[in-house]
GROMACS .gro file of C-alpha atoms in nm:
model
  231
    1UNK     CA    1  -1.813   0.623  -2.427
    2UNK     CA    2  -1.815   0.621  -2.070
    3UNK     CA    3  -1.491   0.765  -1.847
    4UNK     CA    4  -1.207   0.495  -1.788
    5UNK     CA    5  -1.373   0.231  -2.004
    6UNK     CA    6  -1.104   0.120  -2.245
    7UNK     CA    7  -1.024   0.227  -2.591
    8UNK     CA    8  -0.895  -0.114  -2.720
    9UNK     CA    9  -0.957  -0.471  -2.715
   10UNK     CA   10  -0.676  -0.741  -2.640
   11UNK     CA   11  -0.677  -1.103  -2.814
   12UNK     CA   12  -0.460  -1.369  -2.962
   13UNK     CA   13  -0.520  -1.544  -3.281
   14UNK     CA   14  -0.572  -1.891  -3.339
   15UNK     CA   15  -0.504  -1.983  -3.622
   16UNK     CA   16  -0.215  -2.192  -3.570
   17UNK     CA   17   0.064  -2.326  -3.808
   18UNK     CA   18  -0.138  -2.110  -4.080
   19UNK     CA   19  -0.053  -1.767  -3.931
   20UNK     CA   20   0.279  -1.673  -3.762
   21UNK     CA   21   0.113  -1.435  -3.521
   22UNK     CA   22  -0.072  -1.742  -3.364
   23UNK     CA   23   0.207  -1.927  -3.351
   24UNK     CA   24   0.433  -1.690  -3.178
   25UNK     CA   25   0.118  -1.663  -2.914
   26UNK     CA   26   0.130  -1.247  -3.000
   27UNK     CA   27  -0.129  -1.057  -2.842
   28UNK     CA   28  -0.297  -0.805  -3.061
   29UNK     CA   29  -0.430  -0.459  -2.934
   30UNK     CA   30  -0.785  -0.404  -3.176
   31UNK     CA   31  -0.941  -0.071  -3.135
   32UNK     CA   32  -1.281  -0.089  -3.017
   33UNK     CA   33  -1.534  -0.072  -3.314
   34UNK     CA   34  -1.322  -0.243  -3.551
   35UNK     CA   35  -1.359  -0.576  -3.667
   36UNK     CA   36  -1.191  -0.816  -3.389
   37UNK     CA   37  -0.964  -0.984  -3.626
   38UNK     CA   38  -0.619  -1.092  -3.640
   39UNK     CA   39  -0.411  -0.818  -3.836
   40UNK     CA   40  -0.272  -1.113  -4.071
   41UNK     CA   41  -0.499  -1.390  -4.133
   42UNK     CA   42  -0.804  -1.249  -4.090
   43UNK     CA   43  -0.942  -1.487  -3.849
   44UNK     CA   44  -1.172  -1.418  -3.518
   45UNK     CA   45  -0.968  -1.310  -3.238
   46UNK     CA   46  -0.997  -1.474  -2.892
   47UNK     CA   47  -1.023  -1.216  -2.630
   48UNK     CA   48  -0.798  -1.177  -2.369
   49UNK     CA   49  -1.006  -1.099  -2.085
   50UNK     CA   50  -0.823  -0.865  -1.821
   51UNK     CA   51  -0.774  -0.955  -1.434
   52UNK     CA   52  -0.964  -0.725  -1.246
   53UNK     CA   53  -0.737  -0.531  -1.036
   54UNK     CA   54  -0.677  -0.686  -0.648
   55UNK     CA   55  -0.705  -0.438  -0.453
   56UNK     CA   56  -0.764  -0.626  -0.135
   57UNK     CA   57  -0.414  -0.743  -0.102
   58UNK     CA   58  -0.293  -0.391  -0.083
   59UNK     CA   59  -0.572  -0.291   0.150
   60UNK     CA   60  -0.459  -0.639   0.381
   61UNK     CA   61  -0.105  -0.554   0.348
   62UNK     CA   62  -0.194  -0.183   0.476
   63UNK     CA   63  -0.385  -0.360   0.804
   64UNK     CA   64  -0.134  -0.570   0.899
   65UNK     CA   65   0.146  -0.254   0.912
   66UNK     CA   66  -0.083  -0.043   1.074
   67UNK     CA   67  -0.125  -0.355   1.358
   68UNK     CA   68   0.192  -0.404   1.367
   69UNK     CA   69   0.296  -0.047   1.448
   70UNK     CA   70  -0.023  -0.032   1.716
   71UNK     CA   71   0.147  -0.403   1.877
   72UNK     CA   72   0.471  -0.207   1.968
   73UNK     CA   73   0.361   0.153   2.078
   74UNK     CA   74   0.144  -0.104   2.330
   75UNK     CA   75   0.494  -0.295   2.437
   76UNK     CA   76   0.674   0.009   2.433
   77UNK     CA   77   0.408   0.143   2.685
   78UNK     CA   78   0.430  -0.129   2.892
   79UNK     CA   79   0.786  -0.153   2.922
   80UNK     CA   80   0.816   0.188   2.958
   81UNK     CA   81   0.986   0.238   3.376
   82UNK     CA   82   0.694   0.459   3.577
   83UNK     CA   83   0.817   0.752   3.683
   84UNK     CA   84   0.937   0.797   4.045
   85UNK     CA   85   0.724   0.917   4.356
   86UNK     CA   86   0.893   1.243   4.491
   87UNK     CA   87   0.913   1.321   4.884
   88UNK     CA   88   0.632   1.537   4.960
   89UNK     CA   89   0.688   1.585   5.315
   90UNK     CA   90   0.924   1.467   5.596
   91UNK     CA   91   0.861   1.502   5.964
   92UNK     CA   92   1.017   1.418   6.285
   93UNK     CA   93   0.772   1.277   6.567
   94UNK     CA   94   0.876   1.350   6.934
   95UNK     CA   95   1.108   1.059   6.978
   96UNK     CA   96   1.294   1.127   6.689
   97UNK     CA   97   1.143   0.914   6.394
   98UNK     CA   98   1.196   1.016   6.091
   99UNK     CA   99   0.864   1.018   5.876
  100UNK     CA  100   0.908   1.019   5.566
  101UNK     CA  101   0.590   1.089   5.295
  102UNK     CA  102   0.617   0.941   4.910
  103UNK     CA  103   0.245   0.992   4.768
  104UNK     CA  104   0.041   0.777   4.938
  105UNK     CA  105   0.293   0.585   5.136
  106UNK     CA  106   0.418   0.651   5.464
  107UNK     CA  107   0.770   0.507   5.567
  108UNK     CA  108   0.889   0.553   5.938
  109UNK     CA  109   1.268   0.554   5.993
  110UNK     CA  110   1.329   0.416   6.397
  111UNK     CA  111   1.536   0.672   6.552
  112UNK     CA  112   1.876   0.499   6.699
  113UNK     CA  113   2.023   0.781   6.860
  114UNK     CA  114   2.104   0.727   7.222
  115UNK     CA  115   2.129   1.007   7.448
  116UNK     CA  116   2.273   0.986   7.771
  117UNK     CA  117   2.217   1.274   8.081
  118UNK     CA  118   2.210   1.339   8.424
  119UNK     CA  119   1.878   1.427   8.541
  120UNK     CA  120   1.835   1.722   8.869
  121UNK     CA  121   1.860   1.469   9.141
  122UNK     CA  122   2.200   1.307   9.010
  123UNK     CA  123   2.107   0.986   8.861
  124UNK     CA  124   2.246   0.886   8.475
  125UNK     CA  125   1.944   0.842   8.256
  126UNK     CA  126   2.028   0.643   7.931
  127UNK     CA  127   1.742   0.671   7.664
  128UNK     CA  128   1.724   0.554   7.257
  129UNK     CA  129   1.456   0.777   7.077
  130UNK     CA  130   1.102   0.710   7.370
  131UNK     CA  131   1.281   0.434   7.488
  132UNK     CA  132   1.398   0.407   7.825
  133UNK     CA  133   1.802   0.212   7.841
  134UNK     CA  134   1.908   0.262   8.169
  135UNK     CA  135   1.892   0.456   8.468
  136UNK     CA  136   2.183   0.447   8.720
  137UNK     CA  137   2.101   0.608   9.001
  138UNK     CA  138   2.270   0.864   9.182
  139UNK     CA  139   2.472   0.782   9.501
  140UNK     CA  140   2.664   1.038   9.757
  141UNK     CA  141   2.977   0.955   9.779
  142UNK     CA  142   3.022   0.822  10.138
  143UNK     CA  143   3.314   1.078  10.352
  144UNK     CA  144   3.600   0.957  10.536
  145UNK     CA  145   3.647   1.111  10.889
  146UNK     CA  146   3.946   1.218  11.014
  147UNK     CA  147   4.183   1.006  11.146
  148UNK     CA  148   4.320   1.035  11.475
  149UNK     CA  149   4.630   1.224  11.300
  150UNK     CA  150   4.430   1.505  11.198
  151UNK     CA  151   4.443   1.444  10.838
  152UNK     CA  152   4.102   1.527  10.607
  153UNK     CA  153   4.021   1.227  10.404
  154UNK     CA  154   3.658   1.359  10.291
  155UNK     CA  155   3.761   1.309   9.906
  156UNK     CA  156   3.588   1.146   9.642
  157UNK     CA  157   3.680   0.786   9.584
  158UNK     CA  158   3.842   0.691   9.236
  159UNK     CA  159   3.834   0.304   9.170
  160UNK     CA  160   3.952   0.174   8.816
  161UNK     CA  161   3.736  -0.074   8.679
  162UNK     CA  162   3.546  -0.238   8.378
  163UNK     CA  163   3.183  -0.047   8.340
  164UNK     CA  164   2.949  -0.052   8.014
  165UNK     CA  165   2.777   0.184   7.946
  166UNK     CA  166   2.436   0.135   7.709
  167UNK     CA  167   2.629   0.182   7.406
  168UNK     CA  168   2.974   0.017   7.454
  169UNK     CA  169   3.249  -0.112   7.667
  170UNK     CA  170   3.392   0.096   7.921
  171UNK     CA  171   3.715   0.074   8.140
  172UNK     CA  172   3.891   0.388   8.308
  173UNK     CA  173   3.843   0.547   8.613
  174UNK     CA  174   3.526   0.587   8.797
  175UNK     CA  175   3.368   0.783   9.079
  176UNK     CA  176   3.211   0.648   9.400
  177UNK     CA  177   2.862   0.650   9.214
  178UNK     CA  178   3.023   0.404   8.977
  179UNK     CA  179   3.001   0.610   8.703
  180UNK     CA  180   3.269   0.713   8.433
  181UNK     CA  181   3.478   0.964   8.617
  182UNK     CA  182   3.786   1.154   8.529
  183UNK     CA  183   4.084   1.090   8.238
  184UNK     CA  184   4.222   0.809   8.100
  185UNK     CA  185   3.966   0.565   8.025
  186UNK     CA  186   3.900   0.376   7.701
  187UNK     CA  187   3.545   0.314   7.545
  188UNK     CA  188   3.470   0.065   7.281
  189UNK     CA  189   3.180   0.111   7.074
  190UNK     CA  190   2.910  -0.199   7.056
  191UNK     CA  191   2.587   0.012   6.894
  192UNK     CA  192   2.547   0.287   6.727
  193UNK     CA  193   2.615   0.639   7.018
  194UNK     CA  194   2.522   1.048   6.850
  195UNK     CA  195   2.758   1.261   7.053
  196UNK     CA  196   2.702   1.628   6.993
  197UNK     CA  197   2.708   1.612   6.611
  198UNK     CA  198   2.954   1.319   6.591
  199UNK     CA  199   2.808   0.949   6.509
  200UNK     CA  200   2.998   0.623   6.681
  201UNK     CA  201   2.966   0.297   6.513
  202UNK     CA  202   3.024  -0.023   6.678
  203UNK     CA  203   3.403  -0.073   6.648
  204UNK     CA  204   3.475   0.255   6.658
  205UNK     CA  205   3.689   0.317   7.008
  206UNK     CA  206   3.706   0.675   7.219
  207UNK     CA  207   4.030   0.617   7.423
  208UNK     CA  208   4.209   0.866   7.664
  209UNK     CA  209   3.820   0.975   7.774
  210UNK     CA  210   3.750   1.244   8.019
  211UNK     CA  211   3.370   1.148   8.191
  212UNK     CA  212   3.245   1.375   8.406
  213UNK     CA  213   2.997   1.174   8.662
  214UNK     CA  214   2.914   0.951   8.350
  215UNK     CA  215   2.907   1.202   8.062
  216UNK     CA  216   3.161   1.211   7.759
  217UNK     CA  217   3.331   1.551   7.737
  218UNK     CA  218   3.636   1.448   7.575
  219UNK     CA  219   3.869   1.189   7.389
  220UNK     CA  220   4.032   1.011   7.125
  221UNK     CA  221   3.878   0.875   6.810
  222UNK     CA  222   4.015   0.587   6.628
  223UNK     CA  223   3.716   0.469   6.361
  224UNK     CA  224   3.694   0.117   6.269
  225UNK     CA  225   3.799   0.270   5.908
  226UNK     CA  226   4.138   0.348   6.069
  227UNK     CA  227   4.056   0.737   6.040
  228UNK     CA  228   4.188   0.976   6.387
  229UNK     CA  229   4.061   1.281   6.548
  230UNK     CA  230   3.982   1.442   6.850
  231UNK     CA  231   3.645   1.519   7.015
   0.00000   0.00000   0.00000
């Protein structure tokens, strides 16, 4: 006999009303070789012919788990947040930009400081980054002879008066150039102004100044924030 062929036959008996096995619908297990009648009665078995096995709804059910587990490694992929570009490099250009270098991309940051000096021959050159503001230029103050009672009036000329300079709104005392001159004045911040190391936001107001021919050397802070110091 061949490996996993089976040892018995299966059938029910039909020989109702005459035999109780057939009427209680009893399968009987016959071994093969013996006579394939009913253990009672005697009669001719019918066969009860097995189901073959169906495989192919355990071999669907195992597809349909294994797409199912492929459908949300894909959505966790795609949902997944890509990683961030780092800074690779970041440069300053001779005006001041900041460039700054993420992979591929290039993002330029405008520089806003303003800068103001005096240049060799006297005059007040305002610039932002390359950018030219202002230039005031420089003028002698005019001298005052002396009177007919002797007295020397050859000194410089203070006027008070409103002035703006390029990055706010100026009034205080002034020389005969008509630039910020001396103590006591008051600025008010209108754009951003990089003093030294300090950074002035419109708002912010520099009071009881000292300019010397148009350059900030000293004052009083009050930031729009309410905060105090001196500079």
């Amino acid at each position: 006999m061949k490996q996993n062929e089976p040892l018995t036959k299966k059938g029910y008996c039909v020989n109702v009303v005459n035999c109780p096995l057939a009427d209680n619908g009893e399968i009987q297990e016959v071994p093969i070789g013996n006579d394939f009648k009913c253990s009672i009665c005697g009669k001719e078995l019918k066969e009860v012919t097995p189901k073959p096995k169906k495989h192919w709804i355990w071999i669907l059910g195992c597809v349909v788990v294994i797409a199912a587990i492929v459908l949300l490694l894909v959505r966790g992929c795609h949902n997944k947040s890509p990683e961030p570009v780092e800074i690779t490099d970041t440069t300053y250009n001779e005006c001041g930009d900041t460039i700054v270098v993420r992979g591929n991309d290039t993002t330029i940051f405008k520089n806003t400081k303003i800068v103001t000096f005096v240049e060799e021959n006297g005059d007040t050159v305002t610039t932002q980054g390359c950018e030219l503001l202002e230039i005031k230029p420089y003028k002698k103050p005019e001298s005052r002879k002396r009177d007919k009672s002797g007295n020397n009036d050859d000194e410089e000329i203070i006027v008070v008066t409103n002035s703006m300079p390029a990055y706010g709104n100026y009034s205080g005392p002034k020389n005969s150039a008509g630039e910020p001159h001396g103590k006591g004045g008051r600025v008010t911040i209108t754009t951003e102004y990089h003093w030294n190391m300090r950074i002035f936001s419109p708002g912010d107001v520099i009071e009881n100044t000292t300019y010397e021919n148009g350059q900030l050397k000293h004052g009083r802070v009050v930031k729009k924030n309410g905060e105090t110091y001196n500079i």
